[in-house]
Structure formats: C-alpha cells, structure tokens
C-alpha cells in the first residue's frame, strides 16, 4: 500500500510539473515577437480624469487597482468569476483592453484567432506586472480614437480631442466636458455629429452615473460638434 501511495504521489507531481511547464511555455510563446520595452503613455493625466475613466469606462469602484498576475493565476482567474468584486473585474477589463491595443499596434499581422488570444493573455499578464492601473489608463486615454475632425481625419488621444471639441487643453475641461469626451471615445457609433441621439443617451447615462445633476440630454453647450463627415 505504501508503495502504491508513493507511486500515485509521484505521478501527481510529474503531472503537476508538466502542467506548469505547459502553462508557462504557452505564456512565453504568446510573447514571441513582443519587444522587451513596451510602449507607454508619454504623459500622466489628472487623478479626476483617471477616476472618471475607471468608474465610467470600465466600471471600477474605489481606488484604481490592477492586480499583478502570473500565468497560473491568469488561468485560475479565467476559470473563476470574482463575485461582486467590481474592482477586480474593472482591473481585468482595463488590462485586457490595453493589451488588445498593444497587440494590434505591435503585431498587426498576427491574425490567427488562437494565437491572437494567446498573445493577448500573455500581454495582459505582463502589463499587470509592469504597469500600474494609473499608467494603463494614461495609455488608454492617449491612444484612444475620438471620432474625426473637420477634414475627416481621425482624432487620436484625449489631448487632441479636447482641442477638437472644446478648443481647450484637457486640463482646463470641467467634469461634464470630460464625460462628453469619454462618450466620443466610443467611435463612430457615438459620434455627436453622426449619431446625436445615441451620443445624448450615453452622455445622460454617464452624467447620472457620475452623480451629477442632469439638466438636459444635450451635450455641453460649448462643445464644437461640427457636421458628420466620412472618414478620409
């Protein structure tokens, strides 16, 4: 009996070792082609703007937090749901969103679905260990698309969006104006010129979620909406 138990224990150890080797092997394979130094935001945004993004865009509560992960922990997290833990869910969403953008930027040719998901998972793990939640939000705000300008060219980054829609630097904008930019960040489907109704409904929802008094469904009066133009 003792020999049998030792044999079973030995088999379990070997299987666990092989499983760990497989998980970590897939992690390093997923990072194949990813540079050692990942792109990062070129500036830091204000804490109120970061908090708005954290609360309204990814559904976070409380302080901004992205928990460091590892290949084994990532697998466990994927197979389990953090019941009621909105901060953990928001951290995952933020991490995965930035990972997807980085993958499209660094490896646009990696199209096979299985490899895409593997690389996305590996990048998510790496980002959780190398970037804080604040740094991830800064990158997301700096790289996001905010519709198109008067010439039909894409508006990239919240700094450019603040000048496009309000003719002011982002630091000078009030909360309602920042919320309007977060709605415009959703792309053509919420462009205030092309989809005014959808933009207004989303804007009203976010204003209410932020705890502000909703005077009207219309966007801020000083927002330069322009006309709907096709992307050039």
PDB file of C-alpha atoms in Angstrom:
ATOM      1  CA  UNK A   1       0.000   0.000   0.000  1.00  0.00           C
ATOM      2  CA  UNK A   2       2.813   2.413   0.871  1.00  0.00           C
ATOM      3  CA  UNK A   3       4.493   1.704  -2.459  1.00  0.00           C
ATOM      4  CA  UNK A   4       1.237   2.361  -4.303  1.00  0.00           C
ATOM      5  CA  UNK A   5       0.676   5.661  -2.495  1.00  0.00           C
ATOM      6  CA  UNK A   6       4.228   6.768  -3.274  1.00  0.00           C
ATOM      7  CA  UNK A   7       3.706   5.830  -6.913  1.00  0.00           C
ATOM      8  CA  UNK A   8       0.453   7.818  -7.114  1.00  0.00           C
ATOM      9  CA  UNK A   9       2.090  10.807  -5.404  1.00  0.00           C
ATOM     10  CA  UNK A  10       4.990  10.647  -7.847  1.00  0.00           C
ATOM     11  CA  UNK A  11       2.641  10.554 -10.834  1.00  0.00           C
ATOM     12  CA  UNK A  12       0.720  13.551  -9.495  1.00  0.00           C
ATOM     13  CA  UNK A  13       3.948  15.526  -9.034  1.00  0.00           C
ATOM     14  CA  UNK A  14       5.024  14.724 -12.590  1.00  0.00           C
ATOM     15  CA  UNK A  15       1.623  15.725 -13.980  1.00  0.00           C
ATOM     16  CA  UNK A  16       1.620  18.975 -11.995  1.00  0.00           C
ATOM     17  CA  UNK A  17       5.121  19.768 -13.231  1.00  0.00           C
ATOM     18  CA  UNK A  18       4.134  19.082 -16.828  1.00  0.00           C
ATOM     19  CA  UNK A  19       1.027  21.251 -16.458  1.00  0.00           C
ATOM     20  CA  UNK A  20       3.084  24.133 -15.050  1.00  0.00           C
ATOM     21  CA  UNK A  21       5.615  23.738 -17.836  1.00  0.00           C
ATOM     22  CA  UNK A  22       2.808  23.821 -20.420  1.00  0.00           C
ATOM     23  CA  UNK A  23       1.213  26.959 -18.937  1.00  0.00           C
ATOM     24  CA  UNK A  24       4.490  28.861 -18.741  1.00  0.00           C
ATOM     25  CA  UNK A  25       5.547  27.588 -22.153  1.00  0.00           C
ATOM     26  CA  UNK A  26       2.349  28.959 -23.701  1.00  0.00           C
ATOM     27  CA  UNK A  27       2.937  32.264 -21.893  1.00  0.00           C
ATOM     28  CA  UNK A  28       6.413  32.707 -23.347  1.00  0.00           C
ATOM     29  CA  UNK A  29       5.230  31.531 -26.755  1.00  0.00           C
ATOM     30  CA  UNK A  30       2.470  34.146 -26.666  1.00  0.00           C
ATOM     31  CA  UNK A  31       5.057  36.869 -26.036  1.00  0.00           C
ATOM     32  CA  UNK A  32       7.073  35.843 -29.072  1.00  0.00           C
ATOM     33  CA  UNK A  33       7.806  38.941 -31.146  1.00  0.00           C
ATOM     34  CA  UNK A  34       6.856  41.367 -28.349  1.00  0.00           C
ATOM     35  CA  UNK A  35       9.681  43.854 -27.641  1.00  0.00           C
ATOM     36  CA  UNK A  36      11.380  43.915 -24.256  1.00  0.00           C
ATOM     37  CA  UNK A  37      10.330  47.538 -23.712  1.00  0.00           C
ATOM     38  CA  UNK A  38       6.587  48.025 -24.114  1.00  0.00           C
ATOM     39  CA  UNK A  39       5.198  51.361 -25.342  1.00  0.00           C
ATOM     40  CA  UNK A  40       3.828  53.537 -22.570  1.00  0.00           C
ATOM     41  CA  UNK A  41       1.996  56.834 -22.151  1.00  0.00           C
ATOM     42  CA  UNK A  42       4.051  59.944 -22.772  1.00  0.00           C
ATOM     43  CA  UNK A  43       2.314  61.895 -20.032  1.00  0.00           C
ATOM     44  CA  UNK A  44       0.352  61.500 -16.812  1.00  0.00           C
ATOM     45  CA  UNK A  45      -3.251  62.703 -16.663  1.00  0.00           C
ATOM     46  CA  UNK A  46      -5.031  64.188 -13.668  1.00  0.00           C
ATOM     47  CA  UNK A  47      -6.417  61.962 -10.960  1.00  0.00           C
ATOM     48  CA  UNK A  48     -10.021  63.162 -11.512  1.00  0.00           C
ATOM     49  CA  UNK A  49      -9.801  62.251 -15.220  1.00  0.00           C
ATOM     50  CA  UNK A  50      -8.297  58.858 -14.404  1.00  0.00           C
ATOM     51  CA  UNK A  51     -11.045  58.239 -11.859  1.00  0.00           C
ATOM     52  CA  UNK A  52     -13.742  59.150 -14.381  1.00  0.00           C
ATOM     53  CA  UNK A  53     -12.313  56.627 -16.846  1.00  0.00           C
ATOM     54  CA  UNK A  54     -12.002  53.998 -14.102  1.00  0.00           C
ATOM     55  CA  UNK A  55     -15.589  54.486 -12.946  1.00  0.00           C
ATOM     56  CA  UNK A  56     -17.458  55.208 -16.168  1.00  0.00           C
ATOM     57  CA  UNK A  57     -15.490  53.284 -18.797  1.00  0.00           C
ATOM     58  CA  UNK A  58     -14.516  50.056 -17.048  1.00  0.00           C
ATOM     59  CA  UNK A  59     -16.993  50.052 -14.147  1.00  0.00           C
ATOM     60  CA  UNK A  60     -14.478  50.307 -11.333  1.00  0.00           C
ATOM     61  CA  UNK A  61     -15.210  51.340  -7.753  1.00  0.00           C
ATOM     62  CA  UNK A  62     -12.897  52.799  -5.168  1.00  0.00           C
ATOM     63  CA  UNK A  63      -9.186  53.278  -5.822  1.00  0.00           C
ATOM     64  CA  UNK A  64      -7.753  52.307  -9.212  1.00  0.00           C
ATOM     65  CA  UNK A  65      -6.232  48.854  -8.962  1.00  0.00           C
ATOM     66  CA  UNK A  66      -4.879  46.278 -11.414  1.00  0.00           C
ATOM     67  CA  UNK A  67      -3.647  43.260  -9.526  1.00  0.00           C
ATOM     68  CA  UNK A  68      -0.354  41.685 -10.627  1.00  0.00           C
ATOM     69  CA  UNK A  69      -0.915  38.307 -12.247  1.00  0.00           C
ATOM     70  CA  UNK A  70       1.111  35.324 -13.445  1.00  0.00           C
ATOM     71  CA  UNK A  71       0.380  32.539 -15.949  1.00  0.00           C
ATOM     72  CA  UNK A  72      -1.090  30.172 -13.346  1.00  0.00           C
ATOM     73  CA  UNK A  73      -3.097  32.905 -11.635  1.00  0.00           C
ATOM     74  CA  UNK A  74      -4.391  34.092 -15.006  1.00  0.00           C
ATOM     75  CA  UNK A  75      -5.735  30.618 -15.784  1.00  0.00           C
ATOM     76  CA  UNK A  76      -7.427  30.422 -12.375  1.00  0.00           C
ATOM     77  CA  UNK A  77      -8.927  33.911 -12.799  1.00  0.00           C
ATOM     78  CA  UNK A  78     -10.213  32.990 -16.266  1.00  0.00           C
ATOM     79  CA  UNK A  79     -11.977  29.913 -14.872  1.00  0.00           C
ATOM     80  CA  UNK A  80     -13.492  31.730 -11.883  1.00  0.00           C
ATOM     81  CA  UNK A  81     -15.524  34.894 -11.514  1.00  0.00           C
ATOM     82  CA  UNK A  82     -14.795  37.392  -8.701  1.00  0.00           C
ATOM     83  CA  UNK A  83     -18.395  37.505  -7.475  1.00  0.00           C
ATOM     84  CA  UNK A  84     -19.352  41.079  -6.636  1.00  0.00           C
ATOM     85  CA  UNK A  85     -15.757  42.289  -6.859  1.00  0.00           C
ATOM     86  CA  UNK A  86     -16.243  45.111  -9.341  1.00  0.00           C
ATOM     87  CA  UNK A  87     -12.732  46.435  -8.737  1.00  0.00           C
ATOM     88  CA  UNK A  88     -11.161  43.132  -9.793  1.00  0.00           C
ATOM     89  CA  UNK A  89     -13.395  42.920 -12.870  1.00  0.00           C
ATOM     90  CA  UNK A  90     -12.605  46.513 -13.822  1.00  0.00           C
ATOM     91  CA  UNK A  91      -8.888  45.849 -13.418  1.00  0.00           C
ATOM     92  CA  UNK A  92      -9.138  42.858 -15.756  1.00  0.00           C
ATOM     93  CA  UNK A  93     -11.099  44.848 -18.349  1.00  0.00           C
ATOM     94  CA  UNK A  94      -8.610  47.722 -18.272  1.00  0.00           C
ATOM     95  CA  UNK A  95      -5.630  45.378 -18.523  1.00  0.00           C
ATOM     96  CA  UNK A  96      -7.154  43.368 -21.379  1.00  0.00           C
ATOM     97  CA  UNK A  97      -8.220  46.497 -23.280  1.00  0.00           C
ATOM     98  CA  UNK A  98      -4.704  47.921 -23.285  1.00  0.00           C
ATOM     99  CA  UNK A  99      -3.278  44.501 -24.174  1.00  0.00           C
ATOM    100  CA  UNK A 100      -5.541  44.303 -27.235  1.00  0.00           C
ATOM    101  CA  UNK A 101      -4.472  47.753 -28.410  1.00  0.00           C
ATOM    102  CA  UNK A 102      -0.789  46.943 -27.919  1.00  0.00           C
ATOM    103  CA  UNK A 103      -1.140  43.693 -29.831  1.00  0.00           C
ATOM    104  CA  UNK A 104      -2.748  45.443 -32.808  1.00  0.00           C
ATOM    105  CA  UNK A 105      -0.006  48.066 -32.689  1.00  0.00           C
ATOM    106  CA  UNK A 106       2.967  45.714 -32.295  1.00  0.00           C
ATOM    107  CA  UNK A 107       1.810  42.599 -34.152  1.00  0.00           C
ATOM    108  CA  UNK A 108      -0.842  43.617 -36.697  1.00  0.00           C
ATOM    109  CA  UNK A 109      -0.029  40.552 -38.810  1.00  0.00           C
ATOM    110  CA  UNK A 110      -0.916  38.078 -36.055  1.00  0.00           C
ATOM    111  CA  UNK A 111      -4.410  37.217 -37.230  1.00  0.00           C
ATOM    112  CA  UNK A 112      -4.958  33.555 -36.328  1.00  0.00           C
ATOM    113  CA  UNK A 113      -7.631  33.531 -33.623  1.00  0.00           C
ATOM    114  CA  UNK A 114      -5.960  31.035 -31.279  1.00  0.00           C
ATOM    115  CA  UNK A 115      -2.609  32.819 -31.438  1.00  0.00           C
ATOM    116  CA  UNK A 116      -4.302  36.202 -31.073  1.00  0.00           C
ATOM    117  CA  UNK A 117      -5.974  35.140 -27.805  1.00  0.00           C
ATOM    118  CA  UNK A 118      -2.765  33.541 -26.534  1.00  0.00           C
ATOM    119  CA  UNK A 119      -0.746  36.698 -27.203  1.00  0.00           C
ATOM    120  CA  UNK A 120      -3.471  38.854 -25.677  1.00  0.00           C
ATOM    121  CA  UNK A 121      -3.429  36.764 -22.496  1.00  0.00           C
ATOM    122  CA  UNK A 122       0.372  36.872 -22.274  1.00  0.00           C
ATOM    123  CA  UNK A 123       0.407  40.647 -22.794  1.00  0.00           C
ATOM    124  CA  UNK A 124      -2.297  41.078 -20.143  1.00  0.00           C
ATOM    125  CA  UNK A 125      -0.184  39.171 -17.627  1.00  0.00           C
ATOM    126  CA  UNK A 126       2.916  41.164 -18.468  1.00  0.00           C
ATOM    127  CA  UNK A 127       1.094  44.502 -18.284  1.00  0.00           C
ATOM    128  CA  UNK A 128      -0.322  43.641 -14.866  1.00  0.00           C
ATOM    129  CA  UNK A 129       3.231  43.193 -13.595  1.00  0.00           C
ATOM    130  CA  UNK A 130       4.908  46.126 -15.353  1.00  0.00           C
ATOM    131  CA  UNK A 131       2.257  48.871 -15.299  1.00  0.00           C
ATOM    132  CA  UNK A 132       0.050  50.349 -12.593  1.00  0.00           C
ATOM    133  CA  UNK A 133      -3.641  50.913 -13.184  1.00  0.00           C
ATOM    134  CA  UNK A 134      -2.986  54.642 -13.491  1.00  0.00           C
ATOM    135  CA  UNK A 135      -0.349  54.064 -16.176  1.00  0.00           C
ATOM    136  CA  UNK A 136      -2.709  51.805 -18.117  1.00  0.00           C
ATOM    137  CA  UNK A 137      -5.441  54.458 -18.034  1.00  0.00           C
ATOM    138  CA  UNK A 138      -2.975  57.121 -19.195  1.00  0.00           C
ATOM    139  CA  UNK A 139      -2.034  54.918 -22.141  1.00  0.00           C
ATOM    140  CA  UNK A 140      -5.685  54.192 -22.987  1.00  0.00           C
ATOM    141  CA  UNK A 141      -6.562  57.912 -22.952  1.00  0.00           C
ATOM    142  CA  UNK A 142      -3.523  58.820 -25.022  1.00  0.00           C
ATOM    143  CA  UNK A 143      -4.141  56.191 -27.711  1.00  0.00           C
ATOM    144  CA  UNK A 144      -7.935  56.135 -27.961  1.00  0.00           C
ATOM    145  CA  UNK A 145      -9.771  57.331 -31.059  1.00  0.00           C
ATOM    146  CA  UNK A 146     -12.223  60.214 -30.573  1.00  0.00           C
ATOM    147  CA  UNK A 147     -14.046  60.338 -33.866  1.00  0.00           C
ATOM    148  CA  UNK A 148     -12.907  62.504 -36.775  1.00  0.00           C
ATOM    149  CA  UNK A 149     -12.014  66.157 -37.249  1.00  0.00           C
ATOM    150  CA  UNK A 150     -13.427  68.722 -39.694  1.00  0.00           C
ATOM    151  CA  UNK A 151     -11.342  67.212 -42.513  1.00  0.00           C
ATOM    152  CA  UNK A 152     -12.386  63.632 -41.850  1.00  0.00           C
ATOM    153  CA  UNK A 153      -9.056  62.688 -40.245  1.00  0.00           C
ATOM    154  CA  UNK A 154      -9.052  60.525 -37.079  1.00  0.00           C
ATOM    155  CA  UNK A 155      -8.696  62.343 -33.749  1.00  0.00           C
ATOM    156  CA  UNK A 156      -6.173  60.354 -31.707  1.00  0.00           C
ATOM    157  CA  UNK A 157      -5.799  60.856 -27.970  1.00  0.00           C
ATOM    158  CA  UNK A 158      -7.743  62.866 -25.412  1.00  0.00           C
ATOM    159  CA  UNK A 159      -5.431  65.888 -25.748  1.00  0.00           C
ATOM    160  CA  UNK A 160      -6.298  66.219 -29.426  1.00  0.00           C
ATOM    161  CA  UNK A 161      -9.966  65.519 -28.640  1.00  0.00           C
ATOM    162  CA  UNK A 162     -10.101  68.350 -26.085  1.00  0.00           C
ATOM    163  CA  UNK A 163      -8.816  70.779 -28.708  1.00  0.00           C
ATOM    164  CA  UNK A 164     -11.093  69.342 -31.404  1.00  0.00           C
ATOM    165  CA  UNK A 165     -14.334  69.519 -29.412  1.00  0.00           C
ATOM    166  CA  UNK A 166     -13.681  72.327 -26.891  1.00  0.00           C
ATOM    167  CA  UNK A 167     -10.682  74.294 -28.246  1.00  0.00           C
ATOM    168  CA  UNK A 168      -9.033  73.936 -24.839  1.00  0.00           C
ATOM    169  CA  UNK A 169      -6.335  71.778 -23.247  1.00  0.00           C
ATOM    170  CA  UNK A 170      -7.713  68.771 -21.424  1.00  0.00           C
ATOM    171  CA  UNK A 171      -6.564  70.202 -18.078  1.00  0.00           C
ATOM    172  CA  UNK A 172      -8.972  73.120 -18.491  1.00  0.00           C
ATOM    173  CA  UNK A 173     -12.090  70.992 -19.036  1.00  0.00           C
ATOM    174  CA  UNK A 174     -14.861  70.546 -16.479  1.00  0.00           C
ATOM    175  CA  UNK A 175     -16.290  67.177 -15.463  1.00  0.00           C
ATOM    176  CA  UNK A 176     -19.238  67.348 -17.885  1.00  0.00           C
ATOM    177  CA  UNK A 177     -16.897  68.160 -20.747  1.00  0.00           C
ATOM    178  CA  UNK A 178     -14.601  65.266 -19.864  1.00  0.00           C
ATOM    179  CA  UNK A 179     -17.608  62.943 -19.783  1.00  0.00           C
ATOM    180  CA  UNK A 180     -18.597  64.134 -23.258  1.00  0.00           C
ATOM    181  CA  UNK A 181     -15.120  63.155 -24.494  1.00  0.00           C
ATOM    182  CA  UNK A 182     -15.441  59.708 -22.906  1.00  0.00           C
ATOM    183  CA  UNK A 183     -18.663  59.213 -24.884  1.00  0.00           C
ATOM    184  CA  UNK A 184     -16.996  60.375 -28.114  1.00  0.00           C
ATOM    185  CA  UNK A 185     -14.236  57.853 -27.409  1.00  0.00           C
ATOM    186  CA  UNK A 186     -16.671  55.093 -28.377  1.00  0.00           C
ATOM    187  CA  UNK A 187     -16.104  55.894 -32.031  1.00  0.00           C
ATOM    188  CA  UNK A 188     -18.440  56.425 -34.979  1.00  0.00           C
ATOM    189  CA  UNK A 189     -21.346  54.720 -33.198  1.00  0.00           C
ATOM    190  CA  UNK A 190     -21.404  57.579 -30.649  1.00  0.00           C
ATOM    191  CA  UNK A 191     -20.106  60.451 -32.785  1.00  0.00           C
ATOM    192  CA  UNK A 192     -22.043  63.541 -31.625  1.00  0.00           C
ATOM    193  CA  UNK A 193     -22.406  64.779 -35.214  1.00  0.00           C
ATOM    194  CA  UNK A 194     -23.308  61.465 -36.868  1.00  0.00           C
ATOM    195  CA  UNK A 195     -25.242  59.819 -34.015  1.00  0.00           C
ATOM    196  CA  UNK A 196     -26.568  62.687 -31.871  1.00  0.00           C
ATOM    197  CA  UNK A 197     -29.346  60.624 -30.289  1.00  0.00           C
ATOM    198  CA  UNK A 198     -27.084  57.773 -29.258  1.00  0.00           C
ATOM    199  CA  UNK A 199     -24.453  60.232 -28.045  1.00  0.00           C
ATOM    200  CA  UNK A 200     -27.032  62.100 -25.947  1.00  0.00           C
ATOM    201  CA  UNK A 201     -28.371  58.922 -24.338  1.00  0.00           C
ATOM    202  CA  UNK A 202     -24.897  57.683 -23.440  1.00  0.00           C
ATOM    203  CA  UNK A 203     -23.934  61.126 -22.170  1.00  0.00           C
ATOM    204  CA  UNK A 204     -27.012  61.269 -19.942  1.00  0.00           C
ATOM    205  CA  UNK A 205     -26.262  57.813 -18.562  1.00  0.00           C
ATOM    206  CA  UNK A 206     -22.664  58.716 -17.666  1.00  0.00           C
ATOM    207  CA  UNK A 207     -23.618  62.079 -16.173  1.00  0.00           C
ATOM    208  CA  UNK A 208     -26.145  60.284 -13.968  1.00  0.00           C
ATOM    209  CA  UNK A 209     -23.588  57.572 -13.054  1.00  0.00           C
ATOM    210  CA  UNK A 210     -21.134  60.301 -12.039  1.00  0.00           C
ATOM    211  CA  UNK A 211     -23.716  61.695  -9.637  1.00  0.00           C
ATOM    212  CA  UNK A 212     -24.179  64.985 -11.466  1.00  0.00           C
ATOM    213  CA  UNK A 213     -27.474  66.772 -11.908  1.00  0.00           C
ATOM    214  CA  UNK A 214     -28.811  66.170 -15.390  1.00  0.00           C
ATOM    215  CA  UNK A 215     -30.121  69.459 -16.781  1.00  0.00           C
ATOM    216  CA  UNK A 216     -30.707  68.172 -20.315  1.00  0.00           C
ATOM    217  CA  UNK A 217     -29.846  65.346 -22.640  1.00  0.00           C
ATOM    218  CA  UNK A 218     -27.893  67.705 -24.862  1.00  0.00           C
ATOM    219  CA  UNK A 219     -24.074  67.699 -24.738  1.00  0.00           C
ATOM    220  CA  UNK A 220     -22.272  70.730 -23.201  1.00  0.00           C
ATOM    221  CA  UNK A 221     -23.248  73.945 -24.949  1.00  0.00           C
ATOM    222  CA  UNK A 222     -19.626  74.819 -25.718  1.00  0.00           C
ATOM    223  CA  UNK A 223     -18.945  71.500 -27.469  1.00  0.00           C
ATOM    224  CA  UNK A 224     -17.971  72.042 -31.115  1.00  0.00           C
ATOM    225  CA  UNK A 225     -19.828  69.166 -32.696  1.00  0.00           C
ATOM    226  CA  UNK A 226     -19.469  70.095 -36.363  1.00  0.00           C
ATOM    227  CA  UNK A 227     -21.072  68.077 -39.143  1.00  0.00           C
ATOM    228  CA  UNK A 228     -20.981  64.367 -39.885  1.00  0.00           C
ATOM    229  CA  UNK A 229     -18.191  63.594 -42.317  1.00  0.00           C
ATOM    230  CA  UNK A 230     -16.943  60.293 -43.765  1.00  0.00           C
ATOM    231  CA  UNK A 231     -13.534  59.156 -42.572  1.00  0.00           C
ATOM    232  CA  UNK A 232     -10.832  60.199 -45.032  1.00  0.00           C
TER     233      UNK A 232
END
